[in-house]
Structures are given as structure tokens and as C-alpha cells.
Short mmCIF file of C-alpha atoms and ligand atoms in Angstrom, two decimals:
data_model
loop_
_atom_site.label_atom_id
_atom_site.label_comp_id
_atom_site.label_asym_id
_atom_site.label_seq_id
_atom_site.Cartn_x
_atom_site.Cartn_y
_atom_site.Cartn_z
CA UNK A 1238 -20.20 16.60 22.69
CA UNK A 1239 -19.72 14.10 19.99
CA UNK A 1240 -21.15 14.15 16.55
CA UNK A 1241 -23.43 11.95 14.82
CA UNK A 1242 -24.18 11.32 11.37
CA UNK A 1243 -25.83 8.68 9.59
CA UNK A 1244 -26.81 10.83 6.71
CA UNK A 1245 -24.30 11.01 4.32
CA UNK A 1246 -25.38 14.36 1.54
CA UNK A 1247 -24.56 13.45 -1.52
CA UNK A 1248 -26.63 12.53 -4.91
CA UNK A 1249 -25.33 9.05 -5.50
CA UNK A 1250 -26.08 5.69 -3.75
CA UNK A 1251 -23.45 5.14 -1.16
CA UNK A 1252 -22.79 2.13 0.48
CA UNK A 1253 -20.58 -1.64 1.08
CA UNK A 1254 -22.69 -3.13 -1.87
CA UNK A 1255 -20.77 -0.72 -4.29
CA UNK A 1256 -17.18 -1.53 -2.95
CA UNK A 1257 -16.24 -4.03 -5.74
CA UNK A 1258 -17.78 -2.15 -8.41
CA UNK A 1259 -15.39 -1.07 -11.34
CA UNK A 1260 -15.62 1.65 -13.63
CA UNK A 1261 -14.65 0.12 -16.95
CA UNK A 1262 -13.43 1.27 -19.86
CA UNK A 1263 -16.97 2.12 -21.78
CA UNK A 1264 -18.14 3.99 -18.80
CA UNK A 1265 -15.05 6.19 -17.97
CA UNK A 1266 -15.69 9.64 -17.51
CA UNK A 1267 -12.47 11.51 -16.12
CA UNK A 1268 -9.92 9.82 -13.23
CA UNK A 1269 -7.29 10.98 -11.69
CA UNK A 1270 -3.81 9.41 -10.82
CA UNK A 1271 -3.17 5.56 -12.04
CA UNK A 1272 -0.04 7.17 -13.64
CA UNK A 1273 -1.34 9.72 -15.49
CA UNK A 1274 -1.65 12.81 -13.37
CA UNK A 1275 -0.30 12.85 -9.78
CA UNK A 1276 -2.57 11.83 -6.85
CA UNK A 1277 -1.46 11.79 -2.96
CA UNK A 1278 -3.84 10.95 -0.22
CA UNK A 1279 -2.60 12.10 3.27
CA UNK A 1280 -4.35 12.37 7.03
CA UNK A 1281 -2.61 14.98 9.20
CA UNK A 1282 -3.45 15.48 13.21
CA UNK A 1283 -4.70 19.11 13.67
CA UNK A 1284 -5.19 21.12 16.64
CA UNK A 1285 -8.62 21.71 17.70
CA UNK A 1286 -8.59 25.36 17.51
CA UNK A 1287 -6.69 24.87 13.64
CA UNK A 1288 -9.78 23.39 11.73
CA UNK A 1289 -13.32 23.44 11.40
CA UNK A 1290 -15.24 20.57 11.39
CA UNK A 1291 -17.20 19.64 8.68
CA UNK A 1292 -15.43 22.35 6.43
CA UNK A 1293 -15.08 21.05 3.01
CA UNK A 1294 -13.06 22.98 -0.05
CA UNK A 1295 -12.26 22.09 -3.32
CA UNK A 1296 -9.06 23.86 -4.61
CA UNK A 1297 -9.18 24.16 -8.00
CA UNK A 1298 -10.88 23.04 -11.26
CA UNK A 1299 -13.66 20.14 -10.13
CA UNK A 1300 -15.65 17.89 -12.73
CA UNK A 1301 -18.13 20.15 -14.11
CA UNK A 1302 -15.06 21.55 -15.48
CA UNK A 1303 -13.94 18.69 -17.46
CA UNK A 1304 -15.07 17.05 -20.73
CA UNK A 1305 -15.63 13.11 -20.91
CA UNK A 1306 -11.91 11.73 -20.95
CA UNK A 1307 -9.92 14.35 -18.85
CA UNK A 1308 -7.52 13.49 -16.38
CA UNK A 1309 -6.88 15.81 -13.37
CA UNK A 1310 -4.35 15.60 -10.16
CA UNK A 1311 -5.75 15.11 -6.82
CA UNK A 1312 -4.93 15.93 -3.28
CA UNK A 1313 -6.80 14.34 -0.76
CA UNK A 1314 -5.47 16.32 2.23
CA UNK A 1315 -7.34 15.14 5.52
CA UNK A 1316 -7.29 17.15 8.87
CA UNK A 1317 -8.22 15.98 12.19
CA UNK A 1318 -8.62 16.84 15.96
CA UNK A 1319 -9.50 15.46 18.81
CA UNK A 1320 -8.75 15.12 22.23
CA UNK A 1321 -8.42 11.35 21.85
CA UNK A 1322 -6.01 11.43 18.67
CA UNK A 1323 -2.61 10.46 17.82
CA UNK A 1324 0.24 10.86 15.31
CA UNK A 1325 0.00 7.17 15.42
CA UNK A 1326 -3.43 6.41 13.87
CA UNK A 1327 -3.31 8.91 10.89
CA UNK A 1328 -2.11 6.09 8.75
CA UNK A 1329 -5.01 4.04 9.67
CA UNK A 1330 -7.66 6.58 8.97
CA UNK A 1331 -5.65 7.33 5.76
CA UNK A 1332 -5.96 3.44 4.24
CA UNK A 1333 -9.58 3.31 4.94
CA UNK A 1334 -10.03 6.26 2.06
CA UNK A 1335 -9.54 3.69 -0.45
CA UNK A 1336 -13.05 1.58 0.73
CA UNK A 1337 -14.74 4.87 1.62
CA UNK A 1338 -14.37 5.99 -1.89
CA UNK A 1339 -15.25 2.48 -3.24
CA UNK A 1340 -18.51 2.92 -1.14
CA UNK A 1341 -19.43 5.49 -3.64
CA UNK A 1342 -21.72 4.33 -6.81
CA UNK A 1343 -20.21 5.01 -9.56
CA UNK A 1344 -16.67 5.78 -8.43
CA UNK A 1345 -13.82 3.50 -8.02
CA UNK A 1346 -10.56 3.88 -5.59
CA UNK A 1347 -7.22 1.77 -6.22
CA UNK A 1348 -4.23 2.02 -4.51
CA UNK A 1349 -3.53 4.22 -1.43
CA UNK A 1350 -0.34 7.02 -0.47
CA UNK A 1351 1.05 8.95 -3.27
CA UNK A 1352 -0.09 5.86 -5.97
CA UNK A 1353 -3.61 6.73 -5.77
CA UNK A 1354 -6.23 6.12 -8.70
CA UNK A 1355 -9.62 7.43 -8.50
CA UNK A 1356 -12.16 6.74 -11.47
CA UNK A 1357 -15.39 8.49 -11.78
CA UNK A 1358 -18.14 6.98 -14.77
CA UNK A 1359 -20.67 8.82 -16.79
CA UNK A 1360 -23.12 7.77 -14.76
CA UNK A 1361 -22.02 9.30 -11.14
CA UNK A 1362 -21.12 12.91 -13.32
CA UNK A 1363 -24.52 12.62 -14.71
CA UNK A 1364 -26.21 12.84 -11.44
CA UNK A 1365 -23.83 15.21 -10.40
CA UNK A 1366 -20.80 14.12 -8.48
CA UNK A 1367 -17.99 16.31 -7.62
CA UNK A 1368 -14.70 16.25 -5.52
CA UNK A 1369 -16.77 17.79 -3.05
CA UNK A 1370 -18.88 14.34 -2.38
CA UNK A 1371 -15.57 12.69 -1.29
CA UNK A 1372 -14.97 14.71 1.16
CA UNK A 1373 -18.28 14.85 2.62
CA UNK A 1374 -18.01 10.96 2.52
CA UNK A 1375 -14.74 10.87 4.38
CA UNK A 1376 -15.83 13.90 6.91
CA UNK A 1377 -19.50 11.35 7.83
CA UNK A 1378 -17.77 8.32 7.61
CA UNK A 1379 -14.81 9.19 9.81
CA UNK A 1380 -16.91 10.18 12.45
CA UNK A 1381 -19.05 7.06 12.23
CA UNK A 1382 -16.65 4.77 12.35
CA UNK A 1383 -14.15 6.75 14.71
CA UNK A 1384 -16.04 8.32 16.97
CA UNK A 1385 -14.31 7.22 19.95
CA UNK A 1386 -10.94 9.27 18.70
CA UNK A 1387 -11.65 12.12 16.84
CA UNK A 1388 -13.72 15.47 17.07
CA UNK A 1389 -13.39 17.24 13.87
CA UNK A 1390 -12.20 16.53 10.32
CA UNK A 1391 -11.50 19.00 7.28
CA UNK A 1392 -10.98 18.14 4.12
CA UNK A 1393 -9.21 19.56 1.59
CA UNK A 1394 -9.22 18.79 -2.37
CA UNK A 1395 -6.73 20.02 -4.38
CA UNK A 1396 -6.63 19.46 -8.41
CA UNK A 1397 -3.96 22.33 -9.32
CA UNK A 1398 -0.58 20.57 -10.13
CA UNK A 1399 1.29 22.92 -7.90
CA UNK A 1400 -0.87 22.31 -5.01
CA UNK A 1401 -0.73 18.57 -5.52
CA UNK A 1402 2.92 18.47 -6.16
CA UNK A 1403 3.48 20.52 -2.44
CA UNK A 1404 1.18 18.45 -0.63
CA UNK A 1405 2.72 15.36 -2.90
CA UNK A 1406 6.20 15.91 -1.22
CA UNK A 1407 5.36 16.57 2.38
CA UNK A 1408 3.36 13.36 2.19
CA UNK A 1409 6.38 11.40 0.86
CA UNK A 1410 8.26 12.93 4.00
CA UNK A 1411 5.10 12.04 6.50
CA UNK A 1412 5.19 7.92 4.49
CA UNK A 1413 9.16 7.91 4.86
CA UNK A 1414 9.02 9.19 8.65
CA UNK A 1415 5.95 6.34 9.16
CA UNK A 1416 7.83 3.83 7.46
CA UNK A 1417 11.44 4.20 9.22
CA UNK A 1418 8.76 3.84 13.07
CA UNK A 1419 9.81 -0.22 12.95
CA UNK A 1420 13.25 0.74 11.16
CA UNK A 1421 14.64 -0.66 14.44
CA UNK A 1422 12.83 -3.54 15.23
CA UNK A 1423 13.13 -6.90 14.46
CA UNK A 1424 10.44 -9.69 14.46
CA UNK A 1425 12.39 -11.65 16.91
CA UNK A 1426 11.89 -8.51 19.27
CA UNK A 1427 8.26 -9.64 19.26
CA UNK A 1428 5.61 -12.18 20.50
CA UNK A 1429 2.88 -11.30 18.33
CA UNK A 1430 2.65 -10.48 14.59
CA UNK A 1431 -0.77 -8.71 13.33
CA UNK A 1432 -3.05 -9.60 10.48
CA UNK A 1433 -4.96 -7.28 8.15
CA UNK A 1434 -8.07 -8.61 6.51
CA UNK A 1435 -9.02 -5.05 5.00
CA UNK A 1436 -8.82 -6.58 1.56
CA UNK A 1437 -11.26 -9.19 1.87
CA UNK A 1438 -13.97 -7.45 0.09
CA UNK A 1439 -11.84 -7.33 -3.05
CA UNK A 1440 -9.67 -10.63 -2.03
CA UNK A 1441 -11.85 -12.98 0.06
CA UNK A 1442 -9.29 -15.39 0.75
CA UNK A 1443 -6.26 -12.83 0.99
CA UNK A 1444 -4.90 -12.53 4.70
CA UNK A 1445 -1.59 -10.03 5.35
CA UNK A 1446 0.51 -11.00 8.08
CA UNK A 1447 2.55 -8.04 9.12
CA UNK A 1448 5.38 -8.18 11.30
CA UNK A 1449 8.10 -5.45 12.08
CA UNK A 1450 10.36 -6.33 9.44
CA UNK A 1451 7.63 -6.97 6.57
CA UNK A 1452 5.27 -4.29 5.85
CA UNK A 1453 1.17 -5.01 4.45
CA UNK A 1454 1.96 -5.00 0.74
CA UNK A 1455 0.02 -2.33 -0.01
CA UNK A 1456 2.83 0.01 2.10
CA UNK A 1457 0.26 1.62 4.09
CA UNK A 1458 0.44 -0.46 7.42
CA UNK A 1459 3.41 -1.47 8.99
CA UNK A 1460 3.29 -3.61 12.55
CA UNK A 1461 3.01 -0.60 14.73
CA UNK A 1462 -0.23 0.42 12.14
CA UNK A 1463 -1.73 -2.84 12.56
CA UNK A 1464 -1.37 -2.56 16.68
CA UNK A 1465 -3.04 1.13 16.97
CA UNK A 1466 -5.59 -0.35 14.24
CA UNK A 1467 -6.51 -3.02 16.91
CA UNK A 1468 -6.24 -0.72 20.06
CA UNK A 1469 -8.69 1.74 18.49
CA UNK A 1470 -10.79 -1.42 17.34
CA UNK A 1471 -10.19 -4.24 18.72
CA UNK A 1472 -12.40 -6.59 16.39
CA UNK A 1473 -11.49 -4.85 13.48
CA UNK A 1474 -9.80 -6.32 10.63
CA UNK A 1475 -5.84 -6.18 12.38
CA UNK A 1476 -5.83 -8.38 15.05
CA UNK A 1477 -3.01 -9.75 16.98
CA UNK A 1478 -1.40 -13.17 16.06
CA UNK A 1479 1.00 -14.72 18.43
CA UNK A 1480 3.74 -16.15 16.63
CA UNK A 1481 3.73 -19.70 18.46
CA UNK A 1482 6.02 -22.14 17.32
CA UNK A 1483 9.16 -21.40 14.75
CA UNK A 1484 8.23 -23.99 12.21
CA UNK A 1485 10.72 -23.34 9.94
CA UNK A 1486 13.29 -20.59 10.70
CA UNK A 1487 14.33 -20.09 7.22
CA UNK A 1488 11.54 -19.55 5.58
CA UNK A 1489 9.50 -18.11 8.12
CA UNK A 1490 6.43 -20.81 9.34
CA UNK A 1491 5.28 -20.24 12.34
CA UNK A 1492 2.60 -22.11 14.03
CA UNK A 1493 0.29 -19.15 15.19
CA UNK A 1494 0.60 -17.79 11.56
CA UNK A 1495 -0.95 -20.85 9.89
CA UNK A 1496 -3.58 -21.25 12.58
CA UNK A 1497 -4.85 -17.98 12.00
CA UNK A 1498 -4.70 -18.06 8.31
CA UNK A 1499 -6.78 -21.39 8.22
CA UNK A 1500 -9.20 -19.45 9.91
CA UNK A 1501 -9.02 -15.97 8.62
CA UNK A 1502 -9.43 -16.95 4.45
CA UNK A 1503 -11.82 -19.59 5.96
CA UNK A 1504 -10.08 -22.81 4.60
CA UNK A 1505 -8.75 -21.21 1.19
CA UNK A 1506 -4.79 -21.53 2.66
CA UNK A 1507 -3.31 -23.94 5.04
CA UNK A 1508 -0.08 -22.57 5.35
CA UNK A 1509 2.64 -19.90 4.50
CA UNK A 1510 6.06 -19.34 4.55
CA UNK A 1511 6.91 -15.43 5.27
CA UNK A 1512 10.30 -15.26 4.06
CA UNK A 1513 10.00 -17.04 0.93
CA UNK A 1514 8.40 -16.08 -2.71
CA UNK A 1515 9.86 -19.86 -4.21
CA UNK A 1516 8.05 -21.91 -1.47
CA UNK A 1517 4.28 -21.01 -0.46
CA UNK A 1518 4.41 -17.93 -0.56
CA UNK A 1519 1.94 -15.18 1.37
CA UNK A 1520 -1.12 -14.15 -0.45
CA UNK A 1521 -1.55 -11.21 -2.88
CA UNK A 1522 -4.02 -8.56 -3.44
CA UNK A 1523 -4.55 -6.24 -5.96
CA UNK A 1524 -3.09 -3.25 -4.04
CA UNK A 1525 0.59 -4.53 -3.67
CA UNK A 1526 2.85 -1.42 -4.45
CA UNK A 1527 5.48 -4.15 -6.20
CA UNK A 1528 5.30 -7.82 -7.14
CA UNK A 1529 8.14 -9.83 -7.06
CA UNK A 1530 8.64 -13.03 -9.57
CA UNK A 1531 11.68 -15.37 -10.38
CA UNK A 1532 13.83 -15.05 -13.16
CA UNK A 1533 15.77 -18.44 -13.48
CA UNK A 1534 18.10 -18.02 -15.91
CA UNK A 1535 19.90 -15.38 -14.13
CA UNK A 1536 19.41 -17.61 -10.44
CA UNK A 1537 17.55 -14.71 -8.86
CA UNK A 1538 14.26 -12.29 -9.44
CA UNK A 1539 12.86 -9.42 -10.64
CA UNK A 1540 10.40 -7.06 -8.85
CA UNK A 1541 8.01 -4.51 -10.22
CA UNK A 1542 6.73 -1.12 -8.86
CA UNK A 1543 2.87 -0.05 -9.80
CA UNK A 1544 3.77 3.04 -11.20
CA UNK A 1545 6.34 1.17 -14.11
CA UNK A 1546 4.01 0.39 -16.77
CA UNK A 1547 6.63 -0.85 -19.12
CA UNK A 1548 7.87 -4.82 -19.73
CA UNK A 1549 9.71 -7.00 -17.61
CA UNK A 1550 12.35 -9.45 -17.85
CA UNK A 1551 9.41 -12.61 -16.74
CA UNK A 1552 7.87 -11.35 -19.39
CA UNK A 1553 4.77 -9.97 -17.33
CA UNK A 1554 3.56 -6.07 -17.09
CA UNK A 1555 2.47 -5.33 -13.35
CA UNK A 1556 -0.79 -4.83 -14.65
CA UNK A 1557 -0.72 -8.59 -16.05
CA UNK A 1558 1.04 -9.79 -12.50
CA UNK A 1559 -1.10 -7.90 -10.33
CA UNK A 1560 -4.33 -9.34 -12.50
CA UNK A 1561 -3.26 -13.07 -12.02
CA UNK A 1562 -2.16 -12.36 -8.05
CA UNK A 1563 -4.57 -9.79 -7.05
CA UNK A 1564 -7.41 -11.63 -6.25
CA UNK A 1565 -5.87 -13.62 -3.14
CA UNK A 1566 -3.84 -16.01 -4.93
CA UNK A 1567 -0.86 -17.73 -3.63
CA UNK A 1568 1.38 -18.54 -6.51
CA UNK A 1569 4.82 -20.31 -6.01
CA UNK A 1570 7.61 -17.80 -7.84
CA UNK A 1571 5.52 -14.41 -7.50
CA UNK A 1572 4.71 -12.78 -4.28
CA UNK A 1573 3.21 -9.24 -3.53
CA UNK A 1574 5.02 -6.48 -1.34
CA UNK A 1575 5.61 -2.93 -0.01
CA UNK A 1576 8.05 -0.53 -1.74
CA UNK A 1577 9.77 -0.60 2.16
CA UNK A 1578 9.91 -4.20 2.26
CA UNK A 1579 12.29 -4.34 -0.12
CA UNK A 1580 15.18 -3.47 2.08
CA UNK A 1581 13.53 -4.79 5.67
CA UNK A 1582 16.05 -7.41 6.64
CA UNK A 1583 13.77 -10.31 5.92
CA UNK A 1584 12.62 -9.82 2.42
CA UNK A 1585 12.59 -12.90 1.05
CA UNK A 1586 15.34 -14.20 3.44
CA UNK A 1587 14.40 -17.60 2.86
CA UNK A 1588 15.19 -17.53 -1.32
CA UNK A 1589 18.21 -15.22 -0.53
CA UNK A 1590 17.05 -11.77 0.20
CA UNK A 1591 17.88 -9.26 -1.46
CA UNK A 1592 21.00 -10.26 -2.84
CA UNK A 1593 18.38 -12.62 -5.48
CA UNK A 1594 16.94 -9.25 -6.89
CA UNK A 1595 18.54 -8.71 -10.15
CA UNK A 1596 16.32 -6.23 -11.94
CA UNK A 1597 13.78 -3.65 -11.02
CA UNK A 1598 12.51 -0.28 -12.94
CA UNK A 1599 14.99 2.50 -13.16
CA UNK A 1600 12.14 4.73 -10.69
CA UNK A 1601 11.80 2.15 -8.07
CA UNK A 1602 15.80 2.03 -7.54
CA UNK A 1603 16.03 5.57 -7.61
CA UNK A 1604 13.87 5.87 -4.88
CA UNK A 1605 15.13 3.16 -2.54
CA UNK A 1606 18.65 3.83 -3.78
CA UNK A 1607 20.39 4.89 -0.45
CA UNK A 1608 18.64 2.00 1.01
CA UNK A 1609 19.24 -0.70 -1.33
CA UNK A 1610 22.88 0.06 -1.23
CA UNK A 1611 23.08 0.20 2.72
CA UNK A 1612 20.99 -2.69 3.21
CA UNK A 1613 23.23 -4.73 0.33
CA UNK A 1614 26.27 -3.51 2.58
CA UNK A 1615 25.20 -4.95 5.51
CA UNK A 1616 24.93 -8.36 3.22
CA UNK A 1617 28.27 -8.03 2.56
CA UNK A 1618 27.95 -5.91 -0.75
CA UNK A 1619 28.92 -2.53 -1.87
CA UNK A 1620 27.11 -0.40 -4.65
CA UNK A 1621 24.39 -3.38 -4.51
CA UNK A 1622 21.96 -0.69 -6.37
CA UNK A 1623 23.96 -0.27 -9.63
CA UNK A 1624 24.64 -3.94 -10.36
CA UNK A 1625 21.03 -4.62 -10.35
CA UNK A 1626 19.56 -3.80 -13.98
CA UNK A 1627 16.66 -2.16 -15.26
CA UNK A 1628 14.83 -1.73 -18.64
CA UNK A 1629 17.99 0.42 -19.73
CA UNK A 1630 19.78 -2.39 -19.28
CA UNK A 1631 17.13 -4.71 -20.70
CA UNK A 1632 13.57 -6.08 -20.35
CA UNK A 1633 14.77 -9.77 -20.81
CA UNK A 1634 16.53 -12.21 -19.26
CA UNK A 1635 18.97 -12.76 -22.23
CA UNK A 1636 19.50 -8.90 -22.19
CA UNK A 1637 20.69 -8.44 -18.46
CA UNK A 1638 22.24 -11.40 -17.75
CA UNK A 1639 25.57 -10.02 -19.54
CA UNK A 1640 25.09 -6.83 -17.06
CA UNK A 1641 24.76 -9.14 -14.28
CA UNK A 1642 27.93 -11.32 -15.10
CA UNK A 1643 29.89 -7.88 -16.00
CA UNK A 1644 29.03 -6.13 -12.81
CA UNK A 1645 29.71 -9.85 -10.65
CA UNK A 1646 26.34 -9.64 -8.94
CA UNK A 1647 26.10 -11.89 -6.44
CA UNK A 1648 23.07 -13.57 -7.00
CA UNK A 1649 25.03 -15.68 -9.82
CA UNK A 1650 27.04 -17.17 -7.44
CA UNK A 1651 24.25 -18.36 -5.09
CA UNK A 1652 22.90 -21.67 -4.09
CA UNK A 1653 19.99 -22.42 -7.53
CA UNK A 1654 17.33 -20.44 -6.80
CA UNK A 1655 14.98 -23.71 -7.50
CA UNK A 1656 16.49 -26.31 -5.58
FE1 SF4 B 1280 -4.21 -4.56 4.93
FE2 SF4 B 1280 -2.66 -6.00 3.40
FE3 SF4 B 1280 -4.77 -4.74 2.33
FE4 SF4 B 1280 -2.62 -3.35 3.15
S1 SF4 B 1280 -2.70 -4.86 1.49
S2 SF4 B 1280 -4.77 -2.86 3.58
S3 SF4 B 1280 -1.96 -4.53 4.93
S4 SF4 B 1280 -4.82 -6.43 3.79
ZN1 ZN B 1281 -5.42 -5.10 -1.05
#
């Protein structure tokens, strides 16, 4: 017997119209994550017998317990069953937590994983909101919208730092184990590439194209993501792009690629390369995990993670970059991606790969360290990681470059980056 619900029990308007809705400044109650407390979202397959559907908890303090400006961690842990599920489509019910949330009046969602950032205004506490309501949101909404593949879903909310921090790092584990799925593939292995049009409703004219060795740039959905998104619903918003012609090798045009962009931001782009930042470059949105933009003077380029809130050597924050990208934009030197993509063979193959990056934050290379330097060996380059500098280094390009010449990195000795 499947469930049905269409009413969603909760004491704030709920709905699409809402989904671009911020919560400013002025009207800022309490939030959670966007740096300043930890918050992890994570969907985990259950057995039917495990969970009970419906079941919603709230683990800790919730926001009657707060005063106006309070910050609190968050765990959005998600449990389902059902005969039709798989391992395979928990990332895809995880990603659509950010619009669910957004649905909400009065409460905004960025970002997605262990980056999350949820912001609830004066006027959603005021009528009475509490963590509870997003789980009863995700628990209705899941079964709308899923019916077909699940039976039950339990939610969990922590807000005690302990509990956040334990379901924090098994999450990172579930992500890593996710993201290493198209470790082995290549994107000449395949015929088809998939699209991901999620974003629209923030970024009309934004369009990922996600192959096996580039990741969406929000890190949530690799190619294998994108291809249970579209078995599950197949006119969803990841649908299947054959490749078509190799336009241009390099850089990565391909005929099949432009046709369906043309199409997909409805005239906005013509074309993109998919290997290049320096030449028409893909489209950003505003939930990239990193954006990548050129430094000249040192011949190569600079990427930054959402979580480093400090300066940059192109003299950007990522809050500045991510404001001029986010909106679907499709600037020449800057170019949205995933924390993964960084080491996938064809990051920006076309400028270089990643023998161009010269600088990143200090946290971003610590976590893709072991990566970064295998990835730089296959290149042809040992201990990669440590001659690329960070803000200890320097947050200009007059402070590295003496690091850069010092430590030899390679990128000085390429072909001009703007040629
Ligand atoms: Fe999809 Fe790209 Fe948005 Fe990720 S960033 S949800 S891959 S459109
Ligand atoms: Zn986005």
C-alpha cells in the first residue's frame, strides 16, 4: 500500500513560489551552518523493519530555545525503505533537500553535503517554525515526489555538536565512497553525458553538463547520479545528452553538448567548452563548492572552496566570485566546480589541468591532499600539493609568485595561460 499526502502540517506557507526567497540580513533570526556552526545533510537506505515511517525527532535544543541571532549545528539525517530503493539514489533524494527547504516561507537553504546553510527569519519563528517542520516537509514531499521508490522515511534532526560532528564524519565517508563510484571511468568510456537543470529556479539560464570525469559543481551529482536521477524520472531535470560530434578535443566541444544547451537555458548560451575556464567556459550557479579564476602573473589560477572566507590572490572573496557567477553566468577566466573535480583527469585539461592551479586555501588542500599529489604524479609531478600556495604563503599574486619560482612549480614553465 502506498502513501499519499498532499497535506503538508506545518504553520507556514509552503510552496515553489517561495524557492528564491532570501532571508536577509534585517530579518535574520537564527541559521545554522554557512561556516559558523557545522551542518551535514545525509540520506541513508534503511531496512523496512529498521524505521518508522513518518517518525520525526528532533535531538536536541530546537528554536524556541534560541534568542534572535543564535547559531546552532544541524544534522539532517534522512532514513528510507522501500522495496524499490537503492544505495544508488540516496544522493538524489539528498540534493533535492536544498529546494524542499527553499519551499518553506520564511526559510532559506544554500548549499548541500556537509556545506549546508539553513536561515530561518523572524517572521517563520513568529508563527512558530521549528526543526521539526523540515522534517515533516522532507517526510510529505519525499513521498510525493518518489512514490514509485520508496515506502517509508524517518527523519532525524540533530543540533548537539557531538551528534552533528558523528553523523558529520560518517557522511564525509558515505560523499567520499559516492564520489570515488566514476573514480574509474573516463568520458571516452561513454556515449552519453547527462545534464542537470535543478538550478534553474535560482539560475534560469544555468545548465550542468556532467560527465564521468567532471562532477555537477555543486559536488552532489556525479554521472552515475544524473543516470539513476533520469531512470527514476525520466523527464526530470537530468536527462541524457549524447555526446555527438568531438568539436574540439582539447577543450572539450562536443556537438550534442551545445545542442542541448541552446535548448536547455532557452537561447541564453550557444556553446561551451568543458575542459576549459580561459575559453567559454560552462555556466555557474550559486551552489559551486569552489570557483576557479586566472591569476596571470604567475601563468596559472587560483581556486576557492565555500567554506574559506578569507582573500584571494584575484583579489575576489568566494562570496564576491560566487555573487558575480552564481546567477548562470558564463565568464571567460572564472568557472564553477566540485571539490572532486579538482583532481578528475579533465579539470580544466584544455588551460592545462591541474598543473595551472597555483594557489588554493590551506583547508581545501588538506582535504584533497592525497589526491592532489597522486593525480599531479600521474602528470608527471611529485609533491604537486606543497608547491601550490595558500594564504600562508600569501593572498596576492606578488606574494606567491616567489613560492612558486622557489618550489619550481610547473605551471611557470607552461605554454601563457592567455594565448
Ligand atoms: Fe544539478 Fe549542477 Fe545544480 Fe548540482 S549545481 S544540482 S549538478 S544544476
Ligand atoms: Zn546551483
Amino acid at each position: 500500500l502506498k502513501i499519499n499526502i498532499t497535506e503538508i502540517d506545518i504553520p507556514l506557507a509552503f510552496g515553489p513560489a517561495f524557492e528564491g526567497e532570501r532571508v536577509r540580513g534585517g530579518d535574520l533570526y537564527c541559521q545554522m551552518g554557512g561556516g559558523k556552526t557545522q551542518c551535514t545533510e545525509l540520506v541513508k537506505m534503511a531496512d523496512m523493519k529498521e524505521i518508522e515511517d513518518g517518525k520525526v525527532e528532533v535531538v536536541g535544543p530546537d528554536i524556541a530555545d534560541l534568542k534572535e541571532g543564535d547559531t546552532l549545528p544541524l544534522g539532517i539525517y534522512v532514513q528510507i525503505a522501500g522495496r524499490e530503493f537503492q544505495e544508488d539514489f540516496e544522493p538524489i533524494l539528498e540534493r533535492q533537500i536544498h529546494h524542499l527547504i527553499n519551499y518553506i516561507q520564511g526559510v532559506m537553504h544554500i548549499g548541500q553535503r556537509d556545506i549546508s546553510w539553513v536561515r530561518v527569519s523572524k517572521g517563520a519563528v513568529e508563527k512558530g517554525f521549528s526543526l521539526k517542520h523540515l522534517g515533516i516537509v522532507l517526510h510529505a514531499k519525499f513521498h510525493q515526489e518518489f512514490q514509485k521508490i520508496l515506502d517509508k522515511v524517518q527523519i532525524t534532526l540533530y543540533s548537539k555538536k557531538e551528534d552533528v560532528d558523528k553523523l558529520t564524519e560518517r557522511a564525509r565517508a558515505e560523499y567520499k565512497h559516492r564520489d570515488e563510484r566514476v573514480d574509474k571511468m573516463t568520458d571516452e568510456d561513454v556515449d552519453t553525458f547527462y545534464s542537470c537543470t535543478l538550478c534553474q529556479s535560482f539560475a534560469p539560464s544555468h545548465v550542468c553538463t556532467v560527465s564521468p570525469e567532471r562532477t555537477g559543481l555543486c559536488g552532489a551529482y556525479n554521472w552515475m547520479d544524473c543516470k539513476a536521477s533520469f531512470e527514476i524520472n525520466p523527464t526530470g531535470p537530468n536527462q541524457p545528452i549524447k555526446k555527438g560530434k568531438v568539436l574540439d578535443p582539447k577543450l572539450g566541444r562536443f556537438e550534442g553538448v551545445d545542442e542541448f544547451l541552446k535548448q536547455a537555458s532557452k537561447g541564453a548560451h550557444e556553446t561551451y567548452n568543458f575542459y576549459s575556464m580561459v575559453h567559454a567556459p560552462m555556466t555557474t550557479c550559486g551552489c559551486c563548492e569552489c570557483i576557479a579564476a586566472m591569476l596571470p602573473s604567475c601563468n596559472g589560477v587560483m581556486t576557492v572552496n565555500r567554506d574559506y572566507a578569507g582573500e584571494t590572490p584575484c583579489g575576489m572573496k568566494f562570496t564576491t566570485l560566487a555573487g558575480v557567477m552564481g546567477g548562470g553566468a558564463a565568464s571567460p577566466g572564472f568557472v564553477g566546480h566540485s571539490k572532486f573535480n579538482v583532481t578528475q583527469k579533465k579539470f580544466i585539461l584544455g588551460d592545462g589541468g591541474l598543473l595551472r592551479v597555483v594557489w588554493m586555501p590551506k583547508s581545501l588542500k588538506d582535504e584533497i591532499y592525497d589526491r592532489l599529489n597522486a593525480r599531479g604524479k600521474e602528470m608527471g609531478v611529485e609533491n604537486l600539493a606543497d608547491m601550490i600556495a595558500d594564504e600562508t604563503v600569501g593572498i596576492t599574486e606578488d606574494e606567491i609568485l616567489p613560492f612558486l619560482q622557489e618550489k619550481g612549480h610547473p605551471a611557470l614553465n607552461m605554454e601563457s595561460l592567455i594565448s
